[in-house]
CSV table of C-alpha atoms and ligand atoms in Angstrom, one decimal:
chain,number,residue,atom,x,y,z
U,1217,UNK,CA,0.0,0.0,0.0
U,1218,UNK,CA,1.6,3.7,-1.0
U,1219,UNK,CA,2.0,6.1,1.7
U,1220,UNK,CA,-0.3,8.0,3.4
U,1221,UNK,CA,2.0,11.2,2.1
U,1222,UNK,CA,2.1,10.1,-1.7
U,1223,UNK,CA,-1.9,9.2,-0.9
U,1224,UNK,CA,-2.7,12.8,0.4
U,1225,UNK,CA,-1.0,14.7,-2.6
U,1226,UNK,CA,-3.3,12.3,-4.9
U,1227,UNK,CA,-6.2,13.1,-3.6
U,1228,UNK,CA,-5.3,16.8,-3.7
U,1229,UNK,CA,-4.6,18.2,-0.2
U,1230,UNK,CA,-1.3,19.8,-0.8
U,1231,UNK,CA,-2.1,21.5,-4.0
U,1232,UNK,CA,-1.8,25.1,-5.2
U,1233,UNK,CA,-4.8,27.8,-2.9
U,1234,UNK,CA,-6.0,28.5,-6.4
U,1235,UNK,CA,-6.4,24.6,-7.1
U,1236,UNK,CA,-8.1,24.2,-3.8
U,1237,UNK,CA,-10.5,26.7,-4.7
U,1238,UNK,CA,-11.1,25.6,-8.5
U,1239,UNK,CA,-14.7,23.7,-8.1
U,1240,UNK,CA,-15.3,20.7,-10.3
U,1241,UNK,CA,-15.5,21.0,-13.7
U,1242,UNK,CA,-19.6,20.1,-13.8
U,1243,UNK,CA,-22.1,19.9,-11.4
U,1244,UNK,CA,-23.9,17.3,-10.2
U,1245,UNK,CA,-26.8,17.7,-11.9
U,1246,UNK,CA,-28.4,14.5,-13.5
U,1247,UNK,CA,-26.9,12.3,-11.0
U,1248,UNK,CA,-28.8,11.1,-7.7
U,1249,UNK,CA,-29.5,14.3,-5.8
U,1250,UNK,CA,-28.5,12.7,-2.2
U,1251,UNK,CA,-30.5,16.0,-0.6
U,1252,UNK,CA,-29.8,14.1,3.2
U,1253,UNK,CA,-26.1,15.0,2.3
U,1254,UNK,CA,-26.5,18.9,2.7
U,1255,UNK,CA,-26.0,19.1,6.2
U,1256,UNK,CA,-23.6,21.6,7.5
U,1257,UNK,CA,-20.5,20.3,8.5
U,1258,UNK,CA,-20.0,21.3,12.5
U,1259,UNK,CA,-16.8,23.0,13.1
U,1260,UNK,CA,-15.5,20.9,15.8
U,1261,UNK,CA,-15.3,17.1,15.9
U,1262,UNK,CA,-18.6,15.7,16.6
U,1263,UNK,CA,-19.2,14.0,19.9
U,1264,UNK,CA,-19.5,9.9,19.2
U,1265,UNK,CA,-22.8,8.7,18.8
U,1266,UNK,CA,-24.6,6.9,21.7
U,1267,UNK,CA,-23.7,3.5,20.8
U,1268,UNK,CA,-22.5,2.8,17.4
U,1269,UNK,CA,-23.3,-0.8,18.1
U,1270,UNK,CA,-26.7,-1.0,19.4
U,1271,UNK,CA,-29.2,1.6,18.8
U,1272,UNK,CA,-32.0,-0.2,16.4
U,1273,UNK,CA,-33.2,3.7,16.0
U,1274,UNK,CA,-34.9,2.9,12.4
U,1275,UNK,CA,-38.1,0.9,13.1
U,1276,UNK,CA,-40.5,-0.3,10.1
U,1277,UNK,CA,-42.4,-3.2,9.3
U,1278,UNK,CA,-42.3,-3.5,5.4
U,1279,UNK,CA,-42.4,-6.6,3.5
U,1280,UNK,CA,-39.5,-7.9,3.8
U,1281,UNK,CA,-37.6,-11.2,1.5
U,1282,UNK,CA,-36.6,-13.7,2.7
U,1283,UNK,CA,-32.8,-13.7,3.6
U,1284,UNK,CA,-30.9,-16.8,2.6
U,1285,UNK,CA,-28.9,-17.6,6.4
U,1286,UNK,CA,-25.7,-17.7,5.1
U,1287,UNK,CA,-23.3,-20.5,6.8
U,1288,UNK,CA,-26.9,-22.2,8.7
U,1289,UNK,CA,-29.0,-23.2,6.1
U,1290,UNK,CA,-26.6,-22.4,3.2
U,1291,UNK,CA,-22.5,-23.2,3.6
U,1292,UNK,CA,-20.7,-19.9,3.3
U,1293,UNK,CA,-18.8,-19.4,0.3
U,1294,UNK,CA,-14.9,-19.3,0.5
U,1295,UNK,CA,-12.9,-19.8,-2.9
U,1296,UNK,CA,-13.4,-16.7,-5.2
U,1297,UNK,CA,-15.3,-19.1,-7.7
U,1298,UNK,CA,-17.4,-19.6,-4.9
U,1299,UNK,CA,-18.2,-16.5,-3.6
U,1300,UNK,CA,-18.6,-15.2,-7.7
U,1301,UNK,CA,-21.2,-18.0,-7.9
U,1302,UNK,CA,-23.0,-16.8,-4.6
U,1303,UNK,CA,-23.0,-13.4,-5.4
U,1304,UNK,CA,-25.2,-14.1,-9.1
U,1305,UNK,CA,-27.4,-16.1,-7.2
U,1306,UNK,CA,-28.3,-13.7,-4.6
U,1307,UNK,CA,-28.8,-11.1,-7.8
U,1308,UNK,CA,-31.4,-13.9,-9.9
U,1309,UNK,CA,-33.2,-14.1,-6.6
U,1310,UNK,CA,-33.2,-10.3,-6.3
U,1311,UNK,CA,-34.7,-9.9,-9.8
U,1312,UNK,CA,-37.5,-12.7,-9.1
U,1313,UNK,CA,-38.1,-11.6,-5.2
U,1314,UNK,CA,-37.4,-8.0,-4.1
U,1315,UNK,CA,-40.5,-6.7,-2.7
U,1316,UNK,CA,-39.9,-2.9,-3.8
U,1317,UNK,CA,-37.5,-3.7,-7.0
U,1318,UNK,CA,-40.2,-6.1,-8.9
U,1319,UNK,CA,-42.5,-3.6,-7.8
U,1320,UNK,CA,-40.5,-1.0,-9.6
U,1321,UNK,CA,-41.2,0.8,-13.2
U,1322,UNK,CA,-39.2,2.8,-15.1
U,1323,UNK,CA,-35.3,0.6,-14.4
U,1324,UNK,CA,-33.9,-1.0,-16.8
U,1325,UNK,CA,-31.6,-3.4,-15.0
U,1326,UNK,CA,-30.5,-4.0,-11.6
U,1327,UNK,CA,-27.2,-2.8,-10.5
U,1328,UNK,CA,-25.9,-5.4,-7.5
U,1329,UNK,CA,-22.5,-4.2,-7.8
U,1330,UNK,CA,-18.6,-4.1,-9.1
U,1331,UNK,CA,-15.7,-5.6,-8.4
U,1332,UNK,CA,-13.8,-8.2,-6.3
U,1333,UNK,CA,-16.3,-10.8,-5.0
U,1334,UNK,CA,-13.3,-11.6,-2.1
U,1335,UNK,CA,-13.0,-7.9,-2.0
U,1336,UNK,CA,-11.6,-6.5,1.7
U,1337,UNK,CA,-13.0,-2.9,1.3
U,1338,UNK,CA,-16.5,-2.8,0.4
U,1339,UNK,CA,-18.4,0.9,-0.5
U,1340,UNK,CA,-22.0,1.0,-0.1
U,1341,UNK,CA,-23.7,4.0,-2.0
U,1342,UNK,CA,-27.2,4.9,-1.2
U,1343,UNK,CA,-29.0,3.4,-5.0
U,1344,UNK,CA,-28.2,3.6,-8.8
U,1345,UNK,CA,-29.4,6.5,-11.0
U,1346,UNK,CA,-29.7,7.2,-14.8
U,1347,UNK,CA,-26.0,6.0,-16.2
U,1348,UNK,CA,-25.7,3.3,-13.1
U,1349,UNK,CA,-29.3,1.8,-14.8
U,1350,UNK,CA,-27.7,2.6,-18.5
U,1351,UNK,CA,-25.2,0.6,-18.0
U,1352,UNK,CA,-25.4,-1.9,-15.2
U,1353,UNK,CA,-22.5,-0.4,-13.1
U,1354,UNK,CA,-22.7,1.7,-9.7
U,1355,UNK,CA,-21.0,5.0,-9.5
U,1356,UNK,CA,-21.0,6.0,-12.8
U,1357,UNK,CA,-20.9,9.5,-13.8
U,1358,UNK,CA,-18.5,12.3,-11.4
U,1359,UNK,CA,-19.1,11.0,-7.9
U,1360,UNK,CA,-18.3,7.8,-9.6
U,1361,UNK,CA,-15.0,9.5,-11.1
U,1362,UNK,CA,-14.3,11.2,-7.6
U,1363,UNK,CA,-14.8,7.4,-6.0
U,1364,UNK,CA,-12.2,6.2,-8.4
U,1365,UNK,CA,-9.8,9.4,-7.8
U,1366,UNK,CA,-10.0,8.1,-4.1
U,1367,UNK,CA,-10.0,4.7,-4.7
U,1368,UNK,CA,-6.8,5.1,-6.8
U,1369,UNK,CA,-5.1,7.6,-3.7
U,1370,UNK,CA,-5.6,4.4,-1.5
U,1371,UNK,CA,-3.6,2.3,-4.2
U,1372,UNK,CA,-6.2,0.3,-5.1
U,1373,UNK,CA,-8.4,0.0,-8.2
U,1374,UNK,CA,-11.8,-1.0,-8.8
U,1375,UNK,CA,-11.8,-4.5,-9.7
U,1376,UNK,CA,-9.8,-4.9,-6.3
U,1377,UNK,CA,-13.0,-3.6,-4.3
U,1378,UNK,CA,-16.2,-4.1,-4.0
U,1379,UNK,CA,-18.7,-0.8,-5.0
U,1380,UNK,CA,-22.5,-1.5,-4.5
U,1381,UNK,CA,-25.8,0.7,-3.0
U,1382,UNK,CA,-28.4,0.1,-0.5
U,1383,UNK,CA,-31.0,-0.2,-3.2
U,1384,UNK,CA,-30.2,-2.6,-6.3
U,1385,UNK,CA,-32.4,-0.8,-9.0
U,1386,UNK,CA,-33.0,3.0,-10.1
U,1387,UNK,CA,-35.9,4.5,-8.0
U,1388,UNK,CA,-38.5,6.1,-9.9
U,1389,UNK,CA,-38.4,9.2,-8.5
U,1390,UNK,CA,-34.7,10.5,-7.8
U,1391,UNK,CA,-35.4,11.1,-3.6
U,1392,UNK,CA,-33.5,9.7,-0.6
U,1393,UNK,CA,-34.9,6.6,-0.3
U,1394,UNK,CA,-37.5,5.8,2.7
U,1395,UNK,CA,-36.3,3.7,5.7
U,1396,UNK,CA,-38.7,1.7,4.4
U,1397,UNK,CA,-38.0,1.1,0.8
U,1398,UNK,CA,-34.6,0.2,2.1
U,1399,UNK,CA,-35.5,-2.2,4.3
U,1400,UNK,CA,-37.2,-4.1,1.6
U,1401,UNK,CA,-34.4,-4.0,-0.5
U,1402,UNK,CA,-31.2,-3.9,1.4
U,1403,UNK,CA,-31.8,-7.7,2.5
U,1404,UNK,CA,-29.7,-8.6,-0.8
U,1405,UNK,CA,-27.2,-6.0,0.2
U,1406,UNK,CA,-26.6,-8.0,3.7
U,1407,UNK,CA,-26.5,-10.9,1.8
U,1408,UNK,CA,-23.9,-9.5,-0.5
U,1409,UNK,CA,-22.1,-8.9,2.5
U,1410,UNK,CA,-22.3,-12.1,4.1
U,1411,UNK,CA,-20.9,-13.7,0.8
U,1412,UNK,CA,-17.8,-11.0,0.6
U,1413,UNK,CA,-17.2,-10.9,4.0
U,1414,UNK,CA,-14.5,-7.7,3.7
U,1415,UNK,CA,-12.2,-6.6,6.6
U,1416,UNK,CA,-13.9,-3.2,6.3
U,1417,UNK,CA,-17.0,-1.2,4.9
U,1418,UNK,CA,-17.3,2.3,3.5
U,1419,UNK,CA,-21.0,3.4,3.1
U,1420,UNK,CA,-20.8,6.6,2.0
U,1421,UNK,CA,-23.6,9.3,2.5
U,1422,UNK,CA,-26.8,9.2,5.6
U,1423,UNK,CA,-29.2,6.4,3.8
U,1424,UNK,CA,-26.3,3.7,3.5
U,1425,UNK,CA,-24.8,4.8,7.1
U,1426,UNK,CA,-28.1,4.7,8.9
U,1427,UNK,CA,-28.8,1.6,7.4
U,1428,UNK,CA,-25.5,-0.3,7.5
U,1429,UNK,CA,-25.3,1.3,11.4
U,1430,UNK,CA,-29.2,0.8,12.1
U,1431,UNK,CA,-28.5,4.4,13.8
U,1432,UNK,CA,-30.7,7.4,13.0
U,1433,UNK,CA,-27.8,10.3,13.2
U,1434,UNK,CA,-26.7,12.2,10.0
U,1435,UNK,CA,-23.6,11.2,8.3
U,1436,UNK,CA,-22.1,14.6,9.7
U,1437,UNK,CA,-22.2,12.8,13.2
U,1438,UNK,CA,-21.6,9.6,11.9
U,1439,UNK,CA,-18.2,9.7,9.6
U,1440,UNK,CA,-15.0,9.5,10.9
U,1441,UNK,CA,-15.8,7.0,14.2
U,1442,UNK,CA,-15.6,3.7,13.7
U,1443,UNK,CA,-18.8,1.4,14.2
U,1444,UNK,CA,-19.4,-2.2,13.9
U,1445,UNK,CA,-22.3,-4.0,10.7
U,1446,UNK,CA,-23.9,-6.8,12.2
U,1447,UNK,CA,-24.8,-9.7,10.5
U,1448,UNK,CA,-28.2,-11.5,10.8
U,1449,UNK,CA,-28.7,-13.1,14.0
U,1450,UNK,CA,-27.6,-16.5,13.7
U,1451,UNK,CA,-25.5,-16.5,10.8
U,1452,UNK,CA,-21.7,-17.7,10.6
U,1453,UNK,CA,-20.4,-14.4,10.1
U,1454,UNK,CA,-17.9,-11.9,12.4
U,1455,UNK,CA,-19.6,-8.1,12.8
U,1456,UNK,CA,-17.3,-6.0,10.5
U,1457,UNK,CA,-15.7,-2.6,11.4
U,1458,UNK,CA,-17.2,0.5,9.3
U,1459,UNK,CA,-16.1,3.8,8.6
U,1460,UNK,CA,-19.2,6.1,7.3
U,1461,UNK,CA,-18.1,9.1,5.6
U,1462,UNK,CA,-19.7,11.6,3.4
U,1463,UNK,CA,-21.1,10.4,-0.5
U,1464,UNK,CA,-18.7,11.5,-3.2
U,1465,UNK,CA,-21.4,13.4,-4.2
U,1466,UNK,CA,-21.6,15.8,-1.4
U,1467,UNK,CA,-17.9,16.4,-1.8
U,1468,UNK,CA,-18.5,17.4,-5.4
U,1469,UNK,CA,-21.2,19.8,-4.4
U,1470,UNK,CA,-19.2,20.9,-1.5
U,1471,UNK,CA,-15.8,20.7,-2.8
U,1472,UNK,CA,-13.7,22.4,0.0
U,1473,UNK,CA,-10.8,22.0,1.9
U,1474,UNK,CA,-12.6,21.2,4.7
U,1475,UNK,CA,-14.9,18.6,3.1
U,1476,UNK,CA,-12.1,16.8,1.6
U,1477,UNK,CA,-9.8,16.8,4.1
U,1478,UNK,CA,-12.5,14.9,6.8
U,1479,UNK,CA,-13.3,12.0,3.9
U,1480,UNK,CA,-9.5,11.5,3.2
U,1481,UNK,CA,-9.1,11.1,7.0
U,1482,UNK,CA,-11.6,8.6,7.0
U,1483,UNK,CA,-10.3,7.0,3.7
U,1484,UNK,CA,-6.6,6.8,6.1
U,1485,UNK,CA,-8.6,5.4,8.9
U,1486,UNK,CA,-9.8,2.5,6.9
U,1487,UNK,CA,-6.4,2.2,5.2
U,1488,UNK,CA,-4.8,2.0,8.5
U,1489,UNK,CA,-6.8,-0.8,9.9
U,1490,UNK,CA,-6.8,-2.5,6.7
U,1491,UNK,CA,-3.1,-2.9,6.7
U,1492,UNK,CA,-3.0,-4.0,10.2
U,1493,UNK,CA,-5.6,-6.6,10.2
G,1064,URA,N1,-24.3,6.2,-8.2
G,1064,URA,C1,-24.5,5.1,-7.4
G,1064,URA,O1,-24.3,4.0,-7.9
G,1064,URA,N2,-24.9,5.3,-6.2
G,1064,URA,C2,-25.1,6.5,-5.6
G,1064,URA,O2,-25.4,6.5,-4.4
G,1064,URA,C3,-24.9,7.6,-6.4
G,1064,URA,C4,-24.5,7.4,-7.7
């Protein structure tokens, strides 16, 4: 892994003021709008959550599918081969079960994710828009530029992670998706994560932090501190560490020193225990 030094001036936080101040060269616009991302950011570092262990704080009672129980009634997956094989199976059953995706109109495909189905960093995005349903692949478009930037400052690529969202399918209407409409559909994404079993997990932005957390605090008090996913009682998997920070999205629309500087100390975080596990 390259240093953290070489990693910083990748990412841009020793350039020139007047490159710090250039903004982006487009906006946003036409990708997912990720509104729960424009919270101020507070000036000092945010106390820790309660408990970023317990805390069921999101209650709902949708219909939910059913969850294949990983290592109980199903072995877990270990070779890559394996764990490939797992990960198209959980996507068929998606397609034929998912109580708010089959329900869906207007996607074209589903998007279950990219990359390394052994992968140790997984980043969990909140749900795929227009050029994520055009072509089948999350994080298209500039916050999916911006995730490879910092993907690339880390010293890995794409193929080495794994990059997937709360929500397999475009929503029909381009909001923040309910706590609801995620709990129907983010059973595949625990599944996903049951399969991969990474060392660490990036969701980036409030929907795939809340959910991944099952806390109800913005991402503003969530990022930087270090909480735990856990895994469906009973199943044969160890709770993984997870480092929330802000969607790539948000830092495009707020593209200051400030901004970057907090997600590329949580990007050194996860490094850091990455290496050392
Ligand atoms: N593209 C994705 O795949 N996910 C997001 O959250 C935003 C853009």
């Amino acid at each position: 892994m390259r240093s953290l030094i070489l990693a910083d001036q990748a990412m841009g936080l020793t350039m020139s003021p007047k490159s710090l101040l250039q903004t982006p060269d487009s906006s946003v616009a036409g990708e997912r709008a990720c509104a729960s991302e424009a919270q101020p950011i507070p000036n000092q570092s945010p106390a820790p959550p309660q408990s970023l262990i317990q805390s069921p704080a999101i209650q709902s009672s949708p219909q939910v599918a059913s969850v294949m129980q990983w290592g109980i009634t199903r072995a877990l997956p270990h070779s890559l081969q394996e764990r490939e094989d797992a990960l198209q199976e959980i996507c068929a059953r998606h397609d034929a079960t998912c109580p708010l995706c089959t329900t869906h109109v207007g996607h074209t495909r589903t998007v279950l994710g990219e990359g390394s189905a052994a992968a140790e960093l997984v980043f969990i995005g909140e749900a795929p828009g227009d050029k994520e349903d055009a072509t089948g692949k999350p994080f298209q478009g500039d916050s999916g530029a911006k995730l490879d930037e910092m993907i690339k400052a880390m010293g890995m690529s794409r193929q080495q992670v794994f990059i997937t969202n709360v929500l397999k399918c475009r929503p029909r209407i381009n909001h923040t998706p309910t706590a609801e409409q995620t709990e129907q559909c983010a059973c595949f994404l625990s599944e996903q994560l049951m399969v991969i079993r990474p060392k660490i997990i990036v969701p980036m932005g409030g929907p795939a932090a809340k959910h991944v957390l099952r806390l109800d605090e913005g991402i503003s008090m969530l990022r930087g501190q270090w909480g735990v996913w856990q895994p469906p009682t009973g199943c044969q998997v160890e709770p993984i560490p997870v480092m929330p920070t802000f969607h790539p999205a948000y830092l495009l629309r707020n593209y200051t020193l400030e901004t970057r500087t907090l997600m590329w100390s949580d990007m050194k975080l996860a490094m850091t225990k990455l290496s050392a596990k």
